[in-house]
Short mmCIF file of C-alpha atoms in Angstrom, two decimals:
data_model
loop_
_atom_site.label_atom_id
_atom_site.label_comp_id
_atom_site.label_asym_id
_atom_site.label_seq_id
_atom_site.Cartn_x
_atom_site.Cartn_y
_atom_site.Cartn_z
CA UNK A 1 -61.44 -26.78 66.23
CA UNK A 2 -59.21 -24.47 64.07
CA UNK A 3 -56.33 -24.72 66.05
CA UNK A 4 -55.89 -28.52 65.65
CA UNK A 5 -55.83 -27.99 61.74
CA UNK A 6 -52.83 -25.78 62.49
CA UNK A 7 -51.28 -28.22 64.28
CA UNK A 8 -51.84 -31.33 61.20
CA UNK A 9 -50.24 -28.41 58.76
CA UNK A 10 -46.98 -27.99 61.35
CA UNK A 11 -46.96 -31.23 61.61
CA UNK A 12 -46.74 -32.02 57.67
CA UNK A 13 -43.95 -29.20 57.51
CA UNK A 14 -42.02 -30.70 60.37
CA UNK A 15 -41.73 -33.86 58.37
CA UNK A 16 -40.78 -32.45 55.11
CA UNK A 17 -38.01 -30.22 56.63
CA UNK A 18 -36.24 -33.45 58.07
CA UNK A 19 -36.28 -35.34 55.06
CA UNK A 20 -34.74 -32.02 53.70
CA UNK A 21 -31.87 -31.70 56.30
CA UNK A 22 -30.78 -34.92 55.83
CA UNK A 23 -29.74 -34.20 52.54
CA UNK A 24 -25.50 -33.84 52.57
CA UNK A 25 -23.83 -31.92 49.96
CA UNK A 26 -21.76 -34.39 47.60
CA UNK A 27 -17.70 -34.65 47.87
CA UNK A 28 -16.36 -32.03 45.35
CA UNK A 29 -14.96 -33.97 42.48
CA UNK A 30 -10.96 -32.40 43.24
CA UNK A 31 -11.50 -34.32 46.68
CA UNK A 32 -12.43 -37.99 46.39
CA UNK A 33 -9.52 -39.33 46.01
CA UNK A 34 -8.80 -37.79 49.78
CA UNK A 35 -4.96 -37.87 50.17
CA UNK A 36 -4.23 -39.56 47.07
CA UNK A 37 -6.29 -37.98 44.90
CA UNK A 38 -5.92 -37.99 40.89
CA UNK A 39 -2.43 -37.82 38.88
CA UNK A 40 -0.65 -34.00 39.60
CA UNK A 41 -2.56 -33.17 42.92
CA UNK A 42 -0.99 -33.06 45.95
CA UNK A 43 -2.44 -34.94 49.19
CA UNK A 44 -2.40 -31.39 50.41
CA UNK A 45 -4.41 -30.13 47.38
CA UNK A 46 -7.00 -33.14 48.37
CA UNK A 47 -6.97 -31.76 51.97
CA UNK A 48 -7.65 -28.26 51.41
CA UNK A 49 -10.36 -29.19 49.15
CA UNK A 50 -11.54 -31.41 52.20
CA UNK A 51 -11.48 -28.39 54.52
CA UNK A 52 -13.12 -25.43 52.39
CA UNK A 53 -16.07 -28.00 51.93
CA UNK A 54 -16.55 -29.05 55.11
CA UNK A 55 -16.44 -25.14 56.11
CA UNK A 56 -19.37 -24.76 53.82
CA UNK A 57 -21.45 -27.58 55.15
CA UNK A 58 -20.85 -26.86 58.58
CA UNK A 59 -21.90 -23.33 58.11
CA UNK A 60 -25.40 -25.04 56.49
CA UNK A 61 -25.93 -27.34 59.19
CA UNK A 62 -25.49 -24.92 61.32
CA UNK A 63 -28.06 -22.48 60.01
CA UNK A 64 -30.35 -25.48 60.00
CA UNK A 65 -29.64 -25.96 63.61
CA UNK A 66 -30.40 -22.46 64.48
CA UNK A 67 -33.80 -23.07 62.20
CA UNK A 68 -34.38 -26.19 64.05
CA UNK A 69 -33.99 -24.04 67.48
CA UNK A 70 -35.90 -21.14 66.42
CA UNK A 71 -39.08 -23.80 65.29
CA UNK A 72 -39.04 -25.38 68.50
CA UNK A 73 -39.25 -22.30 70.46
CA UNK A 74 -42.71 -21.62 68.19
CA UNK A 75 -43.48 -24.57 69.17
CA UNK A 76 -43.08 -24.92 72.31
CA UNK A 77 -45.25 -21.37 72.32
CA UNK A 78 -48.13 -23.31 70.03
CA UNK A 79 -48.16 -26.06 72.80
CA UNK A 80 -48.69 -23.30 75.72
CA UNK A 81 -51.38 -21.83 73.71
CA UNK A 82 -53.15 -25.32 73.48
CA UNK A 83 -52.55 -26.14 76.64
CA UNK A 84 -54.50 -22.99 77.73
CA UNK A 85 -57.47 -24.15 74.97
CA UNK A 86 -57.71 -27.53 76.19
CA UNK A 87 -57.97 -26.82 79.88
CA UNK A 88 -60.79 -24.42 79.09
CA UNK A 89 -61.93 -27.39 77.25
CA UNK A 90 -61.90 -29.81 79.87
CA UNK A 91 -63.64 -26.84 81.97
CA UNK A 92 -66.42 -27.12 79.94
CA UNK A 93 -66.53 -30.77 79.97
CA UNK A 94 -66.93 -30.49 83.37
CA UNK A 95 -69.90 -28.53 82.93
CA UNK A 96 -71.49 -30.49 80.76
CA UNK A 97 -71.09 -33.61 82.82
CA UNK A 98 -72.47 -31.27 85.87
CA UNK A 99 -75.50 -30.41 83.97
CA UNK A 100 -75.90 -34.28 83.06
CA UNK A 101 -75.56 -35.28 86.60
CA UNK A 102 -78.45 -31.82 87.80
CA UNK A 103 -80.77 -32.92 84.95
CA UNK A 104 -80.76 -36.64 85.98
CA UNK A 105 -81.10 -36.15 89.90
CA UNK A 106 -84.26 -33.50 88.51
CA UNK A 107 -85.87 -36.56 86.27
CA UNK A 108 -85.17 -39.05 89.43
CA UNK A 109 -86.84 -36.85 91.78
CA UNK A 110 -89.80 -36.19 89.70
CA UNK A 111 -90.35 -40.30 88.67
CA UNK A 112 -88.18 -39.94 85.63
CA UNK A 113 -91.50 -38.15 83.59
CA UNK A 114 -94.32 -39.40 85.28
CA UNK A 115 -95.46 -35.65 86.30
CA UNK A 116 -95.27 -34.56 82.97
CA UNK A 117 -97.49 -38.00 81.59
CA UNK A 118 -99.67 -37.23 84.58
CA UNK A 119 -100.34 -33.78 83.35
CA UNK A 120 -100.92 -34.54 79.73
CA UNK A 121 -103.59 -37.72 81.31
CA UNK A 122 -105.35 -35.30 83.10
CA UNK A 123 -104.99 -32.12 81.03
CA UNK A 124 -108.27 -30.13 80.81
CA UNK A 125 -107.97 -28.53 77.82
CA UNK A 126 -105.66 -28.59 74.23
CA UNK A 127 -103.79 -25.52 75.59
CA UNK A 128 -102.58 -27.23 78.93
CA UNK A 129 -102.17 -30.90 76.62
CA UNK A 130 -99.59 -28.90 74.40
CA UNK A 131 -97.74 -27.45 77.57
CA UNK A 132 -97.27 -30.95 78.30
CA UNK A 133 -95.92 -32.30 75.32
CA UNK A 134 -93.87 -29.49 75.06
CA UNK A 135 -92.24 -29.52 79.18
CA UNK A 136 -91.38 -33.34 77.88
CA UNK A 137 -89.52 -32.45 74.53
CA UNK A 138 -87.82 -29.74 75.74
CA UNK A 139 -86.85 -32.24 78.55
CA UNK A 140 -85.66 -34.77 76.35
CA UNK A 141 -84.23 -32.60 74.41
CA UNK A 142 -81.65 -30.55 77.05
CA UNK A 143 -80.55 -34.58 78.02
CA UNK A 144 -79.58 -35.53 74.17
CA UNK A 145 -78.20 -32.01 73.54
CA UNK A 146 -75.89 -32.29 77.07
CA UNK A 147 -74.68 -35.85 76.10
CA UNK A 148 -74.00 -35.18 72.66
CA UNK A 149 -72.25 -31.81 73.15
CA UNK A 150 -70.05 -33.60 76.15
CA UNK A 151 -69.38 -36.50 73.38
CA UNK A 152 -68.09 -33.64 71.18
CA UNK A 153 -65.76 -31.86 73.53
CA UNK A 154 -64.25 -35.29 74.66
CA UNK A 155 -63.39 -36.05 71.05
CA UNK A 156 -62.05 -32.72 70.11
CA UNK A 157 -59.87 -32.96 73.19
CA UNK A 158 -58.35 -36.02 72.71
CA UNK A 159 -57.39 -35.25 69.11
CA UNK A 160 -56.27 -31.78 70.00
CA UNK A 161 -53.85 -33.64 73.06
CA UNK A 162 -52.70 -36.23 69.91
CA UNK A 163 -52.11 -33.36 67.23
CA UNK A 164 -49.93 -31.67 70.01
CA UNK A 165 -47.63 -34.58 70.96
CA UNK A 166 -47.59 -35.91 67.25
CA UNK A 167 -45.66 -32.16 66.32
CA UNK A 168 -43.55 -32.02 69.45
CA UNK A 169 -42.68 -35.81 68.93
CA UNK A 170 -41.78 -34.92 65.10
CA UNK A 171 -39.78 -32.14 66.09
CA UNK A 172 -37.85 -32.89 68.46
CA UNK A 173 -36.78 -36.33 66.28
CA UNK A 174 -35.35 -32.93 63.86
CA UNK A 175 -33.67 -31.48 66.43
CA UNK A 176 -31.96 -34.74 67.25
CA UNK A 177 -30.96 -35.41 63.51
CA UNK A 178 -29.97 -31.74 62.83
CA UNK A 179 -27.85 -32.15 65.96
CA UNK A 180 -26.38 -35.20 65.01
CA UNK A 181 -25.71 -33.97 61.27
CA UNK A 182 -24.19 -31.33 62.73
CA UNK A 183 -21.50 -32.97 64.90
CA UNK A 184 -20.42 -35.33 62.35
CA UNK A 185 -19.62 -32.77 60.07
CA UNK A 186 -17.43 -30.98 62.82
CA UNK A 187 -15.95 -34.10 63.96
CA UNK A 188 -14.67 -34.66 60.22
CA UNK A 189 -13.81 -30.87 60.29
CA UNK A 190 -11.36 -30.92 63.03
CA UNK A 191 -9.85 -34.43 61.34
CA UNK A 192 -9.31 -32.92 58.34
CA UNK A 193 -7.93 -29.44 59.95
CA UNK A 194 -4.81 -30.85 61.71
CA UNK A 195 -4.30 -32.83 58.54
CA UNK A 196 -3.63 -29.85 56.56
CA UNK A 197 -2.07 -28.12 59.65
CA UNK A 198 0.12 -31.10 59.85
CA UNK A 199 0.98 -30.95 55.93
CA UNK A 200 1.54 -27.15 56.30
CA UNK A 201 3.99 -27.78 59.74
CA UNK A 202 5.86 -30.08 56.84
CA UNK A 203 6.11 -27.18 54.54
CA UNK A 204 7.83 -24.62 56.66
CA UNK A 205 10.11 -26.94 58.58
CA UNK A 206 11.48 -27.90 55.01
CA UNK A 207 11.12 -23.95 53.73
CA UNK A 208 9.69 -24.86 51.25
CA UNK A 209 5.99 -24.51 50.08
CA UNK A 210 4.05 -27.17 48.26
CA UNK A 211 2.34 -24.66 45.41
CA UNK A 212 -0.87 -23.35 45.16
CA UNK A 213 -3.75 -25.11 45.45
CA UNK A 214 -6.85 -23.99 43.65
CA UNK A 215 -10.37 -23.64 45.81
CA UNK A 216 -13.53 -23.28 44.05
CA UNK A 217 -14.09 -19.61 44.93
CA UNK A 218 -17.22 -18.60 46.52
CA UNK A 219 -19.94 -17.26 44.47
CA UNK A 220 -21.26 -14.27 43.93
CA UNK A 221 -18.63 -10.57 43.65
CA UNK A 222 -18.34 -8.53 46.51
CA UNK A 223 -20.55 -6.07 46.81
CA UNK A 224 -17.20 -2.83 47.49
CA UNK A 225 -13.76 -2.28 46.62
CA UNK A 226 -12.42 -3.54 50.16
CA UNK A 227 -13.55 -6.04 52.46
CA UNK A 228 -12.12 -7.66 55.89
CA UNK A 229 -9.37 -10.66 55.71
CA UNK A 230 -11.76 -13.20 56.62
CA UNK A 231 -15.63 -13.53 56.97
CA UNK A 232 -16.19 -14.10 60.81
CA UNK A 233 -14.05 -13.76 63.15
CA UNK A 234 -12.76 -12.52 66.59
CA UNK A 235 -10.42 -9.48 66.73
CA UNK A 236 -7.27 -10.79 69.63
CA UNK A 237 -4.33 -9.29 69.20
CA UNK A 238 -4.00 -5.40 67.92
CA UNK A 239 -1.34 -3.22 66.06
CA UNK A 240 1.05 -1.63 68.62
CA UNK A 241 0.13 -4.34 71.47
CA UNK A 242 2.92 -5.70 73.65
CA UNK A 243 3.81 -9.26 73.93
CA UNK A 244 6.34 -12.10 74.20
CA UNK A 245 5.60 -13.15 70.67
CA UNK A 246 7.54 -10.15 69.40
CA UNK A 247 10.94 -8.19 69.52
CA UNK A 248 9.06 -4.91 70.36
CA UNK A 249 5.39 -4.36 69.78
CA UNK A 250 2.71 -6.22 67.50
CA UNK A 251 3.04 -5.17 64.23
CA UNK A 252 -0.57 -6.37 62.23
CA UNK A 253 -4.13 -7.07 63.48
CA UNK A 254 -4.84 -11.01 64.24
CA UNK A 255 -7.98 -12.55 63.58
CA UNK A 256 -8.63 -15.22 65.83
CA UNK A 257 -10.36 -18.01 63.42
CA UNK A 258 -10.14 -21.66 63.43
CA UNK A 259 -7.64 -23.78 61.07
CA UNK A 260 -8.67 -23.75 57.27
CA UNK A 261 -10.70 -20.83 57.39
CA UNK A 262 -10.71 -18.74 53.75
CA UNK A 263 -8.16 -15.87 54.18
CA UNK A 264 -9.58 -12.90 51.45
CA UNK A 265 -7.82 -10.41 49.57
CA UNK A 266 -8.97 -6.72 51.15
CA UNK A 267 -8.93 -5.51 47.67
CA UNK A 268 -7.61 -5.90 44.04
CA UNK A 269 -4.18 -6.08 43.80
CA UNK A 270 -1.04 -8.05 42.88
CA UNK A 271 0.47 -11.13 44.66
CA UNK A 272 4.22 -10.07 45.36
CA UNK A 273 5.46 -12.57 48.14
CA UNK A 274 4.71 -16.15 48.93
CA UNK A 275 6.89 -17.84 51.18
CA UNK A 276 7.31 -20.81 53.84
CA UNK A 277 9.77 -20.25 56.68
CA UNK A 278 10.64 -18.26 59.36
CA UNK A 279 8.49 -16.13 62.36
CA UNK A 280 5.44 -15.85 60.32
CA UNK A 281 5.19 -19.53 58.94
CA UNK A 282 3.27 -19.82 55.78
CA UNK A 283 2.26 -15.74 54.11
CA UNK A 284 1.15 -13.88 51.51
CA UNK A 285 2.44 -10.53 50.59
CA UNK A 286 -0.38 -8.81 47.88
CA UNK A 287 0.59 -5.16 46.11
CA UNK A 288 -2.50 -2.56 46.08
CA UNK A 289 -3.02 0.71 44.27
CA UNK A 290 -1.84 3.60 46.07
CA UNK A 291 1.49 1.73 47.35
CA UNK A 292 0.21 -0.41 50.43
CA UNK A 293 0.78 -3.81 50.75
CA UNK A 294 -1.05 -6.18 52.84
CA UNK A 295 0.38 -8.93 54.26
CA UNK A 296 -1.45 -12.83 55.21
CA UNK A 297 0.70 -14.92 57.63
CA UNK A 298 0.50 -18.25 59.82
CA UNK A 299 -1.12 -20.11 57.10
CA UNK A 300 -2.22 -23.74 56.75
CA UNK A 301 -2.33 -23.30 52.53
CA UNK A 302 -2.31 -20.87 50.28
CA UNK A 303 -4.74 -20.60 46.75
CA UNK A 304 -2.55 -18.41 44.72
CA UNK A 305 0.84 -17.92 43.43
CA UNK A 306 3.43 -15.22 43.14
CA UNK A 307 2.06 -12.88 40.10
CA UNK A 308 -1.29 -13.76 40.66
CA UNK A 309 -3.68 -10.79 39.81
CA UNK A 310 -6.37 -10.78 42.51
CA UNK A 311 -9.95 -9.13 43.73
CA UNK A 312 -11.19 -7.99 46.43
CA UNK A 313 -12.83 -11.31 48.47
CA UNK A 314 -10.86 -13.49 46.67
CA UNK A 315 -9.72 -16.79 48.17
CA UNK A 316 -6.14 -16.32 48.48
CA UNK A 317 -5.54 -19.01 51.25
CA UNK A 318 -6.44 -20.91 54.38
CA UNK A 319 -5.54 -19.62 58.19
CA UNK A 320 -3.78 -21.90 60.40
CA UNK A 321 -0.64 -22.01 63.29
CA UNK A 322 2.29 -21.79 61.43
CA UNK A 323 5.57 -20.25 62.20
CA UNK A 324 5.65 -18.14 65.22
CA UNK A 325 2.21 -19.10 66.16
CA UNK A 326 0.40 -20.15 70.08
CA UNK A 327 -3.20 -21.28 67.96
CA UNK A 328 -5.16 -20.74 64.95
CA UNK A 329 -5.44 -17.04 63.87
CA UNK A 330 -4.85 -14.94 61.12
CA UNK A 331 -2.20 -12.28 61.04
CA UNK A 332 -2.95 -9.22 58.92
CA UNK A 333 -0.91 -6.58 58.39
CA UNK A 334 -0.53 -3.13 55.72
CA UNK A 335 2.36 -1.47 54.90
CA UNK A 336 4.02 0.45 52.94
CA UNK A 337 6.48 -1.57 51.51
CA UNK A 338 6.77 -5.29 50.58
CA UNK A 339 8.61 -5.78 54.01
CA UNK A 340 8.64 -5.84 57.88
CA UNK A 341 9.00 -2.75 59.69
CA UNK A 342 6.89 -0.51 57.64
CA UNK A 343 3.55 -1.40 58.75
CA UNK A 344 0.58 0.89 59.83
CA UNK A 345 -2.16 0.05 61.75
CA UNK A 346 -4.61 -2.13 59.48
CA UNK A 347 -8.11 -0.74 61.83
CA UNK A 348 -8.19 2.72 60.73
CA UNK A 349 -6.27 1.60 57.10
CA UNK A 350 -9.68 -0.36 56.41
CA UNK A 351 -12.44 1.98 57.79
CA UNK A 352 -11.35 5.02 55.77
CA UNK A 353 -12.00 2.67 53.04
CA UNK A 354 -15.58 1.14 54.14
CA UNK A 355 -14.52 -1.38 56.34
CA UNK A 356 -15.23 -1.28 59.85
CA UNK A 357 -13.98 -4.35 61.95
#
């Protein structure tokens, strides 16, 4: 039936989209030579290369995942709906093979013909000769047309019950290699993220920081003037929140994101401040229009150096636990000047200009 040609064309598109997510996107040139990569970079610049890539082929695998998930639930709803076909299939068998069995006992009782060979022996006349011949091919004819349509159903259902197991088998051997693509890449993720929080821990302790090291940045312009710190994330601590972190009261936003995560420039503006030391570990001080600053802090790296003219979305660095720091997040903060002490809270600051968090 139809539905089993549905089933050969899922099938076919099952297999093609495994041989597709087993493709891995190739090292980035800057990073082969891992921690002692080519002449002038840094083992850290070979890290944080390490880290931004994995980022982006985690976030793929796990968009292929969710693809995987969302094909198996169609699935899974195809195999109901042919489960519901072939039991009304084997229904019908069942009928068939009950009219076989009422037709036979009929012939057995009645000498298997013999009446109607008797009646055409003794007809009287052409008329009641025909009737004869006729009772027998119609007779003959229910018996092949039972067997044959039984022999039909039988076949149909047994290639319907091997199209359906062929496409669950197929995808469920993508869900396992999706699922296993996926975990190595996070398994060389979280390697590679205490690396460069390790190499960043280095950098404050000695207050001093290592220079910037240049990302490839991510395609495409934004599509405003202003954008959030980071891409995803989960809003923890708030401006004005209390705390044993701090003298008083919180003085930025944190966004809670995990280690090597690409910390954006808001918006266009001027880099005024990087430095490695104290309470707020690695940060990044940039200069905007209108005399706010914004300020990036807890760091793993940073992508830019002090001078640097950047846009809004830019890559200006990577989040991590430096400095005054319990775990990975980002702090964010806007003032009015390049230092502490004149901040204001960053939620409103953004959504009068477009960006709600």
């Amino acid at each position: 039936m139809r539905f089993s040609r549905r089933h050969s064309l899922l099938v076919a598109l099952v297999l093609c989209a495994s041989v597709t997510v087993a493709a891995r996107p190739a090292a980035a040139d800057g990073d082969r030579g891992g921690s002692g990569g080519a002449s002038g970079a840094s083992a850290k610049e070979g890290i944080s290369v390490r880290v931004a890539r994995l980022f982006g082929e985690a976030a793929v695998a796990t968009q292929r995942y969710e693809a995987g998930r969302q094909a198996a639930e169609a699935q899974r709803a195809r195999t109901e709906r042919l489960e519901k076909l072939l039991t009304r299939e084997r229904k019908q068998i069942a009928v068939l093979n009950a009219d076989l069995g009422r037709i036979a006992r009929a012939q057995y009782r009645e000498g298997g013909g013999v009446p109607y060979t008797a009646q055409m022996l003794f007809a009287k006349d052409t008329e009641e000769l025909m009737r004869g011949r006729r009772a027998v091919w119609q007779a003959d004819l229910a018996v092949n047309n039972a067997v044959a349509k039984s022999r039909r159903a039988e076949t149909r259902l047994a290639a319907d019950e091997a199209e359906a197991t062929k496409a669950w088998q197929a995808l469920e051997e993508w869900r396992t290699g999706l699922a296993g693509i996926k975990k190595t890449i996070e398994q060389k993720l979280e390697e590679a993220q205490w690396t460069l929080q390790g190499q960043a821990d280095e950098a404050v302790a000695a207050g001093a920081c290592r220079g910037a090291v240049r990302l490839e940045q991510p395609d495409g312009k934004p599509r405003s003037r202003w954008v959030a710190p980071v891409a995803t994330y989960e809003l923890s601590a708030g401006y004005g929140s209390g705390g044993e972190r701090w003298a008083s009261q919180h003085t930025g936003q944190d966004f809670a994101v995990p280690i090597g995560t690409p910390v954006r420039a808001v918006g266009a503006g001027r880099v005024v401040k990087v430095s490695c030391g104290g309470a707020f570990g690695i940060e990044i001080v940039v200069e905007h229009a209108g005399g706010y600053f914004t300020q990036y802090a807890h760091l793993a790296a940073v992508t830019v150096d002090q001078g640097d003219r950047v846009g809004p979305g830019q890559w200006i660095g990577q989040s991590g636990t430096t400095g005054n720091s319990t775990g990975p997040h980002l702090h964010f903060e806007v003032r009015v000047t390049p230092e502490l002490g004149s901040g204001v809270d960053p939620v409103p600051w953004l959504r009068k200009r477009g960006v709600t968090l």
